[in-house]
Amino acid sequence: MKSSRLPIALQQSVMRALRSNLQQANQRLERDYAEPKLVYQQRGTAAGTAWLQSWEIRLNPVLLLENQQAFIDEVIPHELAHLLVWKYFGRVAPHGKEWKWMMATVLEVAPRRTHQFELDSVRSRAFPYRCSCQQHQLSIRRHNRVLRGESEYRCLRCGDILQPGDFLNS
C-alpha cells in the first residue's frame, strides 16, 4: 500500500473534532480526561482502533482521505468512545451497552459498530488457491509462506492441501 500524505487542513479537522467530542464528554461525565494521541498508521480495512493502555487512537489515512467528513463524524467519536468507556467503566464488552450509551447519550452519535466505507483501495491482494471442492483466496502473507515452503494450508471442508492456481487453468 502506498503511504498517503494527509493534508494538514484535514489533520486539523480531525483534531478539532476529537477535541470537541472530548470536551463534550468531559462536561457531561464531569471528568477531565486528557487528549488521546492520534496516530495515522492503521492499515487494512479498519478505519481506526483505540489503544486503551497507551490512550491512543490509530486512524487509517487512506480511508480518512477517501471519506473525510463521514470519517470525522463517525470514526473519531467511535474510537474516542472506546477510550472513554475504558476509563469510566473499566474493561467491558467493546460494543456493549456502556459503549452504546457513551456514543448515543454522551457524544450524541449513532452507535454503529462498523463503517460503511468503500474498501477496494485498502483490501489486501489475494491469491487464488484450489482444493478438490472449491477455490480459496490466500493473503499475500500466506501465499509467500507457501512459496517459501514454510506453511501449507488445508481446506476446512474437504481437508485437501491448497494448491496455487485457479479453476480457469485446471
PDB file of C-alpha atoms in Angstrom:
ATOM      1  CA  MET A   1       0.000   0.000   0.000  1.00  0.00           C
ATOM      2  CA  LYS A   2       1.346   3.391  -0.937  1.00  0.00           C
ATOM      3  CA  SER A   3       1.600   5.689   2.067  1.00  0.00           C
ATOM      4  CA  SER A   4      -0.687   8.691   1.827  1.00  0.00           C
ATOM      5  CA  ARG A   5       0.236  12.182   2.827  1.00  0.00           C
ATOM      6  CA  LEU A   6      -2.634  13.767   4.655  1.00  0.00           C
ATOM      7  CA  PRO A   7      -3.258  17.455   4.051  1.00  0.00           C
ATOM      8  CA  ILE A   8      -2.571  19.489   7.175  1.00  0.00           C
ATOM      9  CA  ALA A   9      -6.060  21.018   6.955  1.00  0.00           C
ATOM     10  CA  LEU A  10      -7.576  17.522   7.158  1.00  0.00           C
ATOM     11  CA  GLN A  11      -5.416  16.626  10.157  1.00  0.00           C
ATOM     12  CA  GLN A  12      -6.538  19.868  11.801  1.00  0.00           C
ATOM     13  CA  SER A  13     -10.195  18.988  11.151  1.00  0.00           C
ATOM     14  CA  VAL A  14      -9.655  15.594  12.777  1.00  0.00           C
ATOM     15  CA  MET A  15      -8.027  17.233  15.802  1.00  0.00           C
ATOM     16  CA  ARG A  16     -10.846  19.799  16.106  1.00  0.00           C
ATOM     17  CA  ALA A  17     -13.435  17.009  16.049  1.00  0.00           C
ATOM     18  CA  LEU A  18     -11.504  14.984  18.615  1.00  0.00           C
ATOM     19  CA  ARG A  19     -11.171  17.981  20.941  1.00  0.00           C
ATOM     20  CA  SER A  20     -14.817  18.947  20.536  1.00  0.00           C
ATOM     21  CA  ASN A  21     -16.004  15.392  21.290  1.00  0.00           C
ATOM     22  CA  LEU A  22     -13.646  15.114  24.256  1.00  0.00           C
ATOM     23  CA  GLN A  23     -14.762  18.461  25.675  1.00  0.00           C
ATOM     24  CA  GLN A  24     -18.413  17.425  25.371  1.00  0.00           C
ATOM     25  CA  ALA A  25     -17.691  14.107  27.090  1.00  0.00           C
ATOM     26  CA  ASN A  26     -15.687  15.729  29.873  1.00  0.00           C
ATOM     27  CA  GLN A  27     -18.526  18.169  30.576  1.00  0.00           C
ATOM     28  CA  ARG A  28     -21.258  15.539  30.570  1.00  0.00           C
ATOM     29  CA  LEU A  29     -19.255  12.996  32.556  1.00  0.00           C
ATOM     30  CA  GLU A  30     -17.866  15.683  34.906  1.00  0.00           C
ATOM     31  CA  ARG A  31     -14.354  14.450  34.247  1.00  0.00           C
ATOM     32  CA  ASP A  32     -11.138  15.866  32.854  1.00  0.00           C
ATOM     33  CA  TYR A  33      -9.802  13.151  30.563  1.00  0.00           C
ATOM     34  CA  ALA A  34      -6.628  14.016  28.684  1.00  0.00           C
ATOM     35  CA  GLU A  35      -6.489  14.297  24.931  1.00  0.00           C
ATOM     36  CA  PRO A  36      -5.525  10.952  23.390  1.00  0.00           C
ATOM     37  CA  LYS A  37      -2.618  10.675  20.990  1.00  0.00           C
ATOM     38  CA  LEU A  38      -3.601  10.416  17.318  1.00  0.00           C
ATOM     39  CA  VAL A  39      -1.552   8.177  15.036  1.00  0.00           C
ATOM     40  CA  TYR A  40      -2.229   7.813  11.311  1.00  0.00           C
ATOM     41  CA  GLN A  41      -0.883   4.272  10.927  1.00  0.00           C
ATOM     42  CA  GLN A  42      -3.941   1.998  10.893  1.00  0.00           C
ATOM     43  CA  ARG A  43      -3.793  -0.363   7.947  1.00  0.00           C
ATOM     44  CA  GLY A  44      -6.195  -2.749   6.275  1.00  0.00           C
ATOM     45  CA  THR A  45      -9.950  -2.330   6.284  1.00  0.00           C
ATOM     46  CA  ALA A  46     -10.288  -0.991   9.831  1.00  0.00           C
ATOM     47  CA  ALA A  47     -10.973   2.748   9.890  1.00  0.00           C
ATOM     48  CA  GLY A  48      -9.494   3.102  13.344  1.00  0.00           C
ATOM     49  CA  THR A  49      -8.602   1.392  16.589  1.00  0.00           C
ATOM     50  CA  ALA A  50      -8.474   2.547  20.177  1.00  0.00           C
ATOM     51  CA  TRP A  51      -5.397   1.513  22.164  1.00  0.00           C
ATOM     52  CA  LEU A  52      -6.585   1.644  25.746  1.00  0.00           C
ATOM     53  CA  GLN A  53      -3.396   1.422  27.804  1.00  0.00           C
ATOM     54  CA  SER A  54      -1.485   3.896  25.641  1.00  0.00           C
ATOM     55  CA  TRP A  55      -4.529   6.240  25.393  1.00  0.00           C
ATOM     56  CA  GLU A  56      -4.096   6.345  21.647  1.00  0.00           C
ATOM     57  CA  ILE A  57      -6.322   6.347  18.579  1.00  0.00           C
ATOM     58  CA  ARG A  58      -4.907   4.904  15.365  1.00  0.00           C
ATOM     59  CA  LEU A  59      -6.570   6.071  12.177  1.00  0.00           C
ATOM     60  CA  ASN A  60      -6.453   4.697   8.641  1.00  0.00           C
ATOM     61  CA  PRO A  61      -5.079   7.542   6.495  1.00  0.00           C
ATOM     62  CA  VAL A  62      -6.359   6.057   3.225  1.00  0.00           C
ATOM     63  CA  LEU A  63      -9.954   5.722   4.444  1.00  0.00           C
ATOM     64  CA  LEU A  64      -9.750   9.161   6.064  1.00  0.00           C
ATOM     65  CA  LEU A  65      -8.619  10.748   2.819  1.00  0.00           C
ATOM     66  CA  GLU A  66     -11.350   8.983   0.825  1.00  0.00           C
ATOM     67  CA  ASN A  67     -14.217   9.619   3.293  1.00  0.00           C
ATOM     68  CA  GLN A  68     -13.220  12.835   5.008  1.00  0.00           C
ATOM     69  CA  GLN A  69     -16.371  14.235   6.634  1.00  0.00           C
ATOM     70  CA  ALA A  70     -18.064  10.894   7.269  1.00  0.00           C
ATOM     71  CA  PHE A  71     -14.824   9.628   8.813  1.00  0.00           C
ATOM     72  CA  ILE A  72     -14.580  12.655  11.100  1.00  0.00           C
ATOM     73  CA  ASP A  73     -18.260  12.444  12.088  1.00  0.00           C
ATOM     74  CA  GLU A  74     -18.311   8.682  12.740  1.00  0.00           C
ATOM     75  CA  VAL A  75     -14.863   7.184  13.335  1.00  0.00           C
ATOM     76  CA  ILE A  76     -13.431   9.838  15.653  1.00  0.00           C
ATOM     77  CA  PRO A  77     -16.272   9.621  18.211  1.00  0.00           C
ATOM     78  CA  HIS A  78     -16.433   5.817  17.806  1.00  0.00           C
ATOM     79  CA  GLU A  79     -12.791   5.335  18.797  1.00  0.00           C
ATOM     80  CA  LEU A  80     -12.885   8.056  21.456  1.00  0.00           C
ATOM     81  CA  ALA A  81     -15.912   6.324  22.995  1.00  0.00           C
ATOM     82  CA  HIS A  82     -13.838   3.148  23.423  1.00  0.00           C
ATOM     83  CA  LEU A  83     -11.212   5.082  25.379  1.00  0.00           C
ATOM     84  CA  LEU A  84     -13.793   6.916  27.484  1.00  0.00           C
ATOM     85  CA  VAL A  85     -15.684   3.722  28.312  1.00  0.00           C
ATOM     86  CA  TRP A  86     -12.458   2.072  29.439  1.00  0.00           C
ATOM     87  CA  LYS A  87     -11.643   4.985  31.771  1.00  0.00           C
ATOM     88  CA  TYR A  88     -15.215   5.422  33.027  1.00  0.00           C
ATOM     89  CA  PHE A  89     -16.379   1.804  33.389  1.00  0.00           C
ATOM     90  CA  GLY A  90     -13.221  -0.311  33.213  1.00  0.00           C
ATOM     91  CA  ARG A  91     -12.966  -3.362  30.976  1.00  0.00           C
ATOM     92  CA  VAL A  92     -16.334  -4.145  29.378  1.00  0.00           C
ATOM     93  CA  ALA A  93     -17.579  -5.568  26.068  1.00  0.00           C
ATOM     94  CA  PRO A  94     -16.138  -3.491  23.183  1.00  0.00           C
ATOM     95  CA  HIS A  95     -19.505  -2.525  21.684  1.00  0.00           C
ATOM     96  CA  GLY A  96     -21.677  -3.313  24.670  1.00  0.00           C
ATOM     97  CA  LYS A  97     -24.304  -1.266  26.468  1.00  0.00           C
ATOM     98  CA  GLU A  98     -21.710   1.047  28.030  1.00  0.00           C
ATOM     99  CA  TRP A  99     -20.188   1.914  24.648  1.00  0.00           C
ATOM    100  CA  LYS A 100     -23.631   2.383  23.099  1.00  0.00           C
ATOM    101  CA  TRP A 101     -24.590   4.683  25.973  1.00  0.00           C
ATOM    102  CA  MET A 102     -21.360   6.673  25.582  1.00  0.00           C
ATOM    103  CA  MET A 103     -21.962   7.089  21.853  1.00  0.00           C
ATOM    104  CA  ALA A 104     -25.675   7.920  21.955  1.00  0.00           C
ATOM    105  CA  THR A 105     -26.064   9.822  25.214  1.00  0.00           C
ATOM    106  CA  VAL A 106     -22.703  11.439  25.860  1.00  0.00           C
ATOM    107  CA  LEU A 107     -21.318  12.019  22.353  1.00  0.00           C
ATOM    108  CA  GLU A 108     -24.731  12.153  20.596  1.00  0.00           C
ATOM    109  CA  VAL A 109     -23.634   9.950  17.695  1.00  0.00           C
ATOM    110  CA  ALA A 110     -25.487   6.891  16.378  1.00  0.00           C
ATOM    111  CA  PRO A 111     -23.723   3.844  17.898  1.00  0.00           C
ATOM    112  CA  ARG A 112     -22.753   1.891  14.787  1.00  0.00           C
ATOM    113  CA  ARG A 113     -20.179  -0.879  15.206  1.00  0.00           C
ATOM    114  CA  THR A 114     -18.783  -0.782  11.674  1.00  0.00           C
ATOM    115  CA  HIS A 115     -18.252   1.810   8.984  1.00  0.00           C
ATOM    116  CA  GLN A 116     -19.783   1.634   5.519  1.00  0.00           C
ATOM    117  CA  PHE A 117     -16.782   2.981   3.572  1.00  0.00           C
ATOM    118  CA  GLU A 118     -15.755   1.590   0.193  1.00  0.00           C
ATOM    119  CA  LEU A 119     -12.787  -0.727   0.805  1.00  0.00           C
ATOM    120  CA  ASP A 120     -11.351  -1.501  -2.638  1.00  0.00           C
ATOM    121  CA  SER A 121      -8.338   0.762  -2.127  1.00  0.00           C
ATOM    122  CA  VAL A 122      -7.348  -0.880   1.192  1.00  0.00           C
ATOM    123  CA  ARG A 123      -8.109  -4.526   0.563  1.00  0.00           C
ATOM    124  CA  SER A 124      -5.120  -6.807   0.562  1.00  0.00           C
ATOM    125  CA  ARG A 125      -4.165  -8.541  -2.645  1.00  0.00           C
ATOM    126  CA  ALA A 126      -5.434 -12.108  -2.649  1.00  0.00           C
ATOM    127  CA  PHE A 127      -4.023 -15.123  -4.464  1.00  0.00           C
ATOM    128  CA  PRO A 128      -6.204 -17.920  -5.857  1.00  0.00           C
ATOM    129  CA  TYR A 129      -5.692 -21.423  -4.447  1.00  0.00           C
ATOM    130  CA  ARG A 130      -7.753 -24.539  -5.011  1.00  0.00           C
ATOM    131  CA  CYS A 131      -8.648 -27.846  -3.442  1.00  0.00           C
ATOM    132  CA  SER A 132     -10.904 -30.596  -4.753  1.00  0.00           C
ATOM    133  CA  CYS A 133     -14.099 -28.833  -3.714  1.00  0.00           C
ATOM    134  CA  GLN A 134     -13.664 -25.081  -4.111  1.00  0.00           C
ATOM    135  CA  GLN A 135     -11.458 -22.061  -4.786  1.00  0.00           C
ATOM    136  CA  HIS A 136      -9.818 -20.153  -1.919  1.00  0.00           C
ATOM    137  CA  GLN A 137      -8.191 -16.731  -1.642  1.00  0.00           C
ATOM    138  CA  LEU A 138      -4.981 -16.525   0.381  1.00  0.00           C
ATOM    139  CA  SER A 139      -3.458 -13.313   1.624  1.00  0.00           C
ATOM    140  CA  ILE A 140      -0.071 -12.247   0.308  1.00  0.00           C
ATOM    141  CA  ARG A 141       1.482 -13.251   3.661  1.00  0.00           C
ATOM    142  CA  ARG A 142       0.100 -16.805   3.448  1.00  0.00           C
ATOM    143  CA  HIS A 143       0.925 -17.030  -0.262  1.00  0.00           C
ATOM    144  CA  ASN A 144       4.552 -16.083   0.444  1.00  0.00           C
ATOM    145  CA  ARG A 145       4.767 -18.676   3.242  1.00  0.00           C
ATOM    146  CA  VAL A 146       3.621 -21.355   0.772  1.00  0.00           C
ATOM    147  CA  LEU A 147       6.191 -20.205  -1.816  1.00  0.00           C
ATOM    148  CA  ARG A 148       8.996 -20.345   0.769  1.00  0.00           C
ATOM    149  CA  GLY A 149       7.880 -23.817   1.902  1.00  0.00           C
ATOM    150  CA  GLU A 150       7.174 -22.586   5.447  1.00  0.00           C
ATOM    151  CA  SER A 151       3.468 -23.447   5.529  1.00  0.00           C
ATOM    152  CA  GLU A 152       0.742 -25.389   3.855  1.00  0.00           C
ATOM    153  CA  TYR A 153      -2.958 -24.735   4.217  1.00  0.00           C
ATOM    154  CA  ARG A 154      -5.839 -27.202   4.135  1.00  0.00           C
ATOM    155  CA  CYS A 155      -9.444 -26.773   3.134  1.00  0.00           C
ATOM    156  CA  LEU A 156     -11.685 -26.917   6.183  1.00  0.00           C
ATOM    157  CA  ARG A 157     -14.395 -28.642   4.138  1.00  0.00           C
ATOM    158  CA  CYS A 158     -12.550 -31.432   2.289  1.00  0.00           C
ATOM    159  CA  GLY A 159      -9.181 -31.461   4.088  1.00  0.00           C
ATOM    160  CA  ASP A 160      -7.092 -31.218   0.908  1.00  0.00           C
ATOM    161  CA  ILE A 161      -3.887 -29.196   0.878  1.00  0.00           C
ATOM    162  CA  LEU A 162      -4.497 -25.972  -1.029  1.00  0.00           C
ATOM    163  CA  GLN A 163      -2.648 -25.670  -4.337  1.00  0.00           C
ATOM    164  CA  PRO A 164      -1.786 -22.421  -6.165  1.00  0.00           C
ATOM    165  CA  GLY A 165      -3.843 -21.667  -9.238  1.00  0.00           C
ATOM    166  CA  ASP A 166      -7.407 -21.088 -10.308  1.00  0.00           C
ATOM    167  CA  PHE A 167     -10.197 -23.085 -11.904  1.00  0.00           C
ATOM    168  CA  LEU A 168      -9.656 -21.474 -15.297  1.00  0.00           C
ATOM    169  CA  ASN A 169      -6.226 -23.080 -15.659  1.00  0.00           C
ATOM    170  CA  SER A 170      -7.120 -26.550 -14.369  1.00  0.00           C
TER     171      SER A 170
END
